[in-house]
Coordinates of C-alpha atoms in Angstrom, one line a residue:
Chain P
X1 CA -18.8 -7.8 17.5
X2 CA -15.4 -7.5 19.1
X3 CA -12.5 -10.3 19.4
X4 CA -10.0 -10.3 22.2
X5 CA -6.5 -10.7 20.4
X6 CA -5.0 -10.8 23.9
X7 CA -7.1 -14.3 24.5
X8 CA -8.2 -15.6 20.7
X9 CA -5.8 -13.9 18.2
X10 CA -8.1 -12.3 15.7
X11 CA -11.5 -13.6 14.1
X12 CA -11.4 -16.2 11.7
X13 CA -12.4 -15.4 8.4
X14 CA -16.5 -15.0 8.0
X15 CA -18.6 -15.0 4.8
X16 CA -18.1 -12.3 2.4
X17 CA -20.8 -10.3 3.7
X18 CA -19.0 -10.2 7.2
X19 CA -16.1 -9.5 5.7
X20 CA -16.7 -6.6 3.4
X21 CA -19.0 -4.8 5.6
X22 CA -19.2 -6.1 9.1
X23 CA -17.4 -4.7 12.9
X24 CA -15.4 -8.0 13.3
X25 CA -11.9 -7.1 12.0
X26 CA -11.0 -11.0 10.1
X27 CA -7.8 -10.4 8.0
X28 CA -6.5 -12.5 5.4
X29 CA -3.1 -13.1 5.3
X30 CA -1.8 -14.3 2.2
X31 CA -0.3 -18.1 1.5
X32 CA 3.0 -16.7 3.8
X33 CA 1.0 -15.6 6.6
X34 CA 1.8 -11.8 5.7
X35 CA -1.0 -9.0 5.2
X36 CA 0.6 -5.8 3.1
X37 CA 0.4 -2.3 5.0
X38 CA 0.6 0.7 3.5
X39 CA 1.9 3.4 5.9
X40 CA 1.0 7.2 5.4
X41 CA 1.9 10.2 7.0
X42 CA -1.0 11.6 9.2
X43 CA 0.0 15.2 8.7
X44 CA 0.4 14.8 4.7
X45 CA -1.0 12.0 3.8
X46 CA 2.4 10.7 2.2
X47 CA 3.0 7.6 1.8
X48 CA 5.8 6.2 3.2
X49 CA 6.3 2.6 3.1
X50 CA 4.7 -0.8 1.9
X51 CA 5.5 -3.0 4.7
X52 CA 4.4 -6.6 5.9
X53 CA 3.0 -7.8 9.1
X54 CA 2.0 -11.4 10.5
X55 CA -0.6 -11.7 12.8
X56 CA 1.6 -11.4 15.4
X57 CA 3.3 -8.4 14.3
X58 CA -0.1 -6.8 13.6
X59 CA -0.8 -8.0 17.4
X60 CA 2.1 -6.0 18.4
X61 CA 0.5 -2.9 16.1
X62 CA -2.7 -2.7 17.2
X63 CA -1.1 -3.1 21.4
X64 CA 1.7 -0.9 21.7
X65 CA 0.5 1.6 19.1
X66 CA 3.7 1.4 17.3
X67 CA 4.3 -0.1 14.0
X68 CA 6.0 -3.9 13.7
X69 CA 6.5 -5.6 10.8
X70 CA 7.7 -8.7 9.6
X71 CA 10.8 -8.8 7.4
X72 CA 10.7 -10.9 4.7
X73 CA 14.3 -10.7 3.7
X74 CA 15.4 -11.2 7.1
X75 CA 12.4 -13.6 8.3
X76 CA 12.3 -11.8 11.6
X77 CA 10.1 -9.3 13.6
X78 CA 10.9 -6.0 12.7
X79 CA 10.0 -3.1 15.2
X80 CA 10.5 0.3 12.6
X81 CA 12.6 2.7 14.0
X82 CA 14.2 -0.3 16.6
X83 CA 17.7 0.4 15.3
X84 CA 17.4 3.8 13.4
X85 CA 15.0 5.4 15.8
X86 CA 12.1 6.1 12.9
X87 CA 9.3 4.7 15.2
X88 CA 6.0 5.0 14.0
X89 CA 3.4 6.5 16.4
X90 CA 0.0 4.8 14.7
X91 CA -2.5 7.2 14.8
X92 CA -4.8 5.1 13.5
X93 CA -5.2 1.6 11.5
X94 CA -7.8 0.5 9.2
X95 CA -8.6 -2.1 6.9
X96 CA -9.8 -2.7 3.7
X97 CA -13.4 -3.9 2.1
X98 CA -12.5 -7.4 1.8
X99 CA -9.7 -7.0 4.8
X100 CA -6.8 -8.2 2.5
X101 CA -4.8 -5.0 3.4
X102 CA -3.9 -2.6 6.3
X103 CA -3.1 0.9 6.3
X104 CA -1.7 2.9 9.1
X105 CA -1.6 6.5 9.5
X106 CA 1.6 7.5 11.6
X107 CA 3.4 10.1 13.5
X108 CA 7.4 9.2 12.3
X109 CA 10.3 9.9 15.4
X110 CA 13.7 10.2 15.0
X111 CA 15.3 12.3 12.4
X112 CA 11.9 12.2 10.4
X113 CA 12.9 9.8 8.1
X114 CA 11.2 6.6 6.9
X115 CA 13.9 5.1 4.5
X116 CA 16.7 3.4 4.8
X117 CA 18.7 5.3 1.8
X118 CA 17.8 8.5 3.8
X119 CA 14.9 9.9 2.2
X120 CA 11.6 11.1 4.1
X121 CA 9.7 8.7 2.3
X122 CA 10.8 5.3 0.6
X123 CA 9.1 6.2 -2.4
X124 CA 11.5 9.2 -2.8
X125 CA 11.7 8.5 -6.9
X126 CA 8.4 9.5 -9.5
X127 CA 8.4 7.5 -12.8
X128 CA 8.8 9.7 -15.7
X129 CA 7.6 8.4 -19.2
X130 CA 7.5 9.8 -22.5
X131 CA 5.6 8.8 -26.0
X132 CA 8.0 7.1 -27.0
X133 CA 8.1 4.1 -24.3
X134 CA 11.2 5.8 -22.8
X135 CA 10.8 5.4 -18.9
X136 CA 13.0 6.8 -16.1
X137 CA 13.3 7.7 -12.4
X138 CA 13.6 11.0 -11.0
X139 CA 14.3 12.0 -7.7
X140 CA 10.6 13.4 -6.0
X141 CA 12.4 15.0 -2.7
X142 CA 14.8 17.5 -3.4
X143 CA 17.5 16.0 -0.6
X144 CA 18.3 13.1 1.7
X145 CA 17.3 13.4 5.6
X146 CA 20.5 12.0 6.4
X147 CA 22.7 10.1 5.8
X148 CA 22.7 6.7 6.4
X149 CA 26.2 5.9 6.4
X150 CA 26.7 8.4 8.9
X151 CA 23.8 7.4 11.3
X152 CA 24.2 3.9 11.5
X153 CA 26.2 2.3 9.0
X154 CA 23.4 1.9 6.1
X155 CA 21.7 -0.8 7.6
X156 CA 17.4 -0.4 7.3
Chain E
X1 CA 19.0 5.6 -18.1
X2 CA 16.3 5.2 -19.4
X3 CA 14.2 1.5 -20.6
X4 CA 11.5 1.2 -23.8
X5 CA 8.9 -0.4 -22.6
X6 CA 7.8 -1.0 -25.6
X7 CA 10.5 -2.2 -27.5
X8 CA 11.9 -4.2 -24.3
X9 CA 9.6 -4.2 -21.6
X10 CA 11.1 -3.2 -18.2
X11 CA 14.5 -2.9 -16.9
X12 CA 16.0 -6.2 -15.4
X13 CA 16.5 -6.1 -12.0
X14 CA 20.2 -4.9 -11.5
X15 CA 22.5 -4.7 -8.5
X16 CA 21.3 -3.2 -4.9
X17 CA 23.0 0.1 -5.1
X18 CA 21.1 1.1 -8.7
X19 CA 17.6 -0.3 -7.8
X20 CA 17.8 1.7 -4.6
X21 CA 19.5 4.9 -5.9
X22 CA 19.6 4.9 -9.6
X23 CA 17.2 6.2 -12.3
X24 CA 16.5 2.8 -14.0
X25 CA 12.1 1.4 -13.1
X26 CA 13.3 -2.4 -12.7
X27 CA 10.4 -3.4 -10.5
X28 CA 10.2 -6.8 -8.4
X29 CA 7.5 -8.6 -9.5
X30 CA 7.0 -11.6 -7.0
X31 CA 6.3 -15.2 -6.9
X32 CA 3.0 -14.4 -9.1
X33 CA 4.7 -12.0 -11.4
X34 CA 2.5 -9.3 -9.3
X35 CA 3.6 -6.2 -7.4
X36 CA 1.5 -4.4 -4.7
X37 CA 0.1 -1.0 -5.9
X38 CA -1.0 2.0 -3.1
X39 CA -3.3 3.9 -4.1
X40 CA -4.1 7.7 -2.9
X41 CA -6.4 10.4 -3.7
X42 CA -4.3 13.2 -5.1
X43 CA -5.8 15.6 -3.8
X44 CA -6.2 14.5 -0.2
X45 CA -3.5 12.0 0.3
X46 CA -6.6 9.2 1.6
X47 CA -5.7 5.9 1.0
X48 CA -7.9 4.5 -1.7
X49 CA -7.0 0.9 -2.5
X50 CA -4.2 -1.3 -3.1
X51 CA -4.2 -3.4 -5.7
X52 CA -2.0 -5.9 -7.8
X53 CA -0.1 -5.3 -11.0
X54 CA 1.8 -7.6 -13.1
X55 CA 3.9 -6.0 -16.0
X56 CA 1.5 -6.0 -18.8
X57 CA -0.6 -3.9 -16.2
X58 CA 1.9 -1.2 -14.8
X59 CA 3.0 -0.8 -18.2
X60 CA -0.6 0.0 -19.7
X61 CA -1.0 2.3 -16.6
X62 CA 2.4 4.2 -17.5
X63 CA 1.3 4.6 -21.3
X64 CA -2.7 5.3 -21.0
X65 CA -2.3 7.6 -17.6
X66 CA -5.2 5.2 -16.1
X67 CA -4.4 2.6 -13.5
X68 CA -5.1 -0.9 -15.0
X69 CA -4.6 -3.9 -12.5
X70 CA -4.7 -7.5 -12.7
X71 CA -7.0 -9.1 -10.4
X72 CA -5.9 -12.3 -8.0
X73 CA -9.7 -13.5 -7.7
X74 CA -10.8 -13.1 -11.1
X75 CA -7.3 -13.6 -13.1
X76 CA -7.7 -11.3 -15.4
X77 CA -6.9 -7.5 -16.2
X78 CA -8.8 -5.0 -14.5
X79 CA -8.8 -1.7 -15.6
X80 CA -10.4 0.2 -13.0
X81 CA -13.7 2.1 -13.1
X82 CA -13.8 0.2 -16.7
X83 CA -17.6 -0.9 -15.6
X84 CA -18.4 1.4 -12.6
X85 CA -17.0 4.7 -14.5
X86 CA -14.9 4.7 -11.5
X87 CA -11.6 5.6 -13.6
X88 CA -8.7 6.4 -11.6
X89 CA -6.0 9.2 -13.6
X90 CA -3.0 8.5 -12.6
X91 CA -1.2 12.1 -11.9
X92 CA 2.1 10.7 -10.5
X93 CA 3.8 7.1 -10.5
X94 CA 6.7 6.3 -8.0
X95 CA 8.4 3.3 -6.5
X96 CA 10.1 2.5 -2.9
X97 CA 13.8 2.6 -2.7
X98 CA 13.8 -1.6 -3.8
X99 CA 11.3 -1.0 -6.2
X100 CA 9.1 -4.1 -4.9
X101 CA 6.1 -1.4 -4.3
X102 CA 4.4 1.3 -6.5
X103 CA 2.9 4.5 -5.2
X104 CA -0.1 5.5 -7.4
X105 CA -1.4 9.3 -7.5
X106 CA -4.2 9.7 -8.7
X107 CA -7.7 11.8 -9.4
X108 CA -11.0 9.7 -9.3
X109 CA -13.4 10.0 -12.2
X110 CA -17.2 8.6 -12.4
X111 CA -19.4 8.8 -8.6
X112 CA -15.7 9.4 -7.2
X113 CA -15.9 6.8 -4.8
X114 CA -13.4 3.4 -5.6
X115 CA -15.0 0.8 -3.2
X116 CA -17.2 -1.7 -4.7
X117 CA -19.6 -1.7 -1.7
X118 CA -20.4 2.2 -2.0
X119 CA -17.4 4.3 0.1
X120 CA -14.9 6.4 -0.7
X121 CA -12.3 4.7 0.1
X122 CA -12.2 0.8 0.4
X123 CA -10.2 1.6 3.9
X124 CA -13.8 3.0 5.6
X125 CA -13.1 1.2 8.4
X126 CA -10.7 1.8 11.1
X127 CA -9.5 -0.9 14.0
X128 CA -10.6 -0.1 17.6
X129 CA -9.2 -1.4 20.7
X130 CA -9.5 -1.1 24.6
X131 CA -7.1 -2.4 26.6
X132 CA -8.2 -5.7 27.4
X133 CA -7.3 -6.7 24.1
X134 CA -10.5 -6.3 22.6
X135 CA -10.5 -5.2 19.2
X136 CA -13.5 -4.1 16.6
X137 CA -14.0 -2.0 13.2
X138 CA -16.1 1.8 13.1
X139 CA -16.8 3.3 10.6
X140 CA -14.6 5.9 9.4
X141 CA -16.6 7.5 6.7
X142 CA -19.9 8.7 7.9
X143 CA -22.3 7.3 4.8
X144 CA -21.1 5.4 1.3
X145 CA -21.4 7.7 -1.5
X146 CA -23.9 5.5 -3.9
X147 CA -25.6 2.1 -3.4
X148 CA -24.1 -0.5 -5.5
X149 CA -26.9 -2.4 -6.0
X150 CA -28.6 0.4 -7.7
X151 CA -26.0 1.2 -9.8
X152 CA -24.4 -1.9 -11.1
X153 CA -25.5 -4.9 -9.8
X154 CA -23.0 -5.5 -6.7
X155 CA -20.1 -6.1 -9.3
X156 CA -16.8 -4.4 -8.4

């Protein structure tokens, strides 16, 4: 069954069956109105970014076939790339078994970069652990993009 | 620098600059003491699951090298595959540049599939759209890879 998000806005939530195995896409957003998306790279399969969308932002996703968000810190709409020029091409979006959760594979423009600190990925640091207990970061790319001072003043 | 985590748990959150460049793990736990965990097949890069950790669970998962969650529905802790032999090995760890995400590698043990309701991947279904606004989920993995009501009952 499809929905028109143009007219309706998306499905309201069905019974668990529906949900979990059904064609009707019915997401839950949490008690703040926000769904988490995990971003990948299409190519690699890196992840990139954890990000949050609205309905509305997801709206925006799922039309334009690039990636909005909603800022939490800054309680706006947040088109990536808007500013920096990182837009994200979505290849494709899908959803999870009991629709709590969005992933979208991209195509990243610009420079290449995802993060704001200038790293191709956000998650640019790998926990290292010993037997001990001891844990530390270590860097997991070898070297920044760019830089974001540079670019456009370090702002995300 | 590095933090026990046995002796004194995980790093407090410090100022912007050394969560988002340093080598200190001082992760944001939110309102629920949880933080959002994306999960990928090592192997492939396929986006698994994502799931919920609060600190008791991301530290078990750093010192067993086997992703332990907590779960929202049930509140309790979840190590994964723990009844479904669906064990997840946790090959690499990393965190987002304000450490409010984790980035789980890892190698699926058991049937190798991680959804409850039989797939792959919990994300086997992708969102299609025309552009009238109509919007509807396919398939993206062509069969699940066991039936969970042969195998254990319909529990995840």
């Amino acid at each position: 069954m499809s929905t028109n998000i143009k007219a309706d806005g998306f499905a309201p939530r069905a019974d668990k069956n529906t949900v979990e195995l059904g064609d009707e896409l019915c997401p839950k957003f949490d008690e703040h109105g926000l769904i988490a998306a995990a971003v990948t790279d299409f190519e690699t399969g890196e992840l990139l970014m954890v990000g949050y969308m609205n309905a509305e932002s997801l709206r925006r996703t799922i039309e334009t076939g690039e990636a909005w968000y909603w800022s939490r810190s800054r309680q706006e709409y947040w088109k990536k790339g808007g500013t920096s020029g990182q837009v994200q091409e979505v290849l494709e979006i899908r959803t999870d078994c009991d629709q709590d959760a969005i992933w979208l594979r991209v195509k990243v423009h610009g420079n290449g970069a995802t993060c704001h600190v200038g790293y191709r990925s956000c998650f640019f640091r790998k926990v290292n652990s010993n037997n001990s207990g001891e844990v530390w970061l270590e860097k997991a790319e070898a070297a920044p993009v760019y830089d974001p001072q540079e670019v456009y003043g370090n702002k995300p």
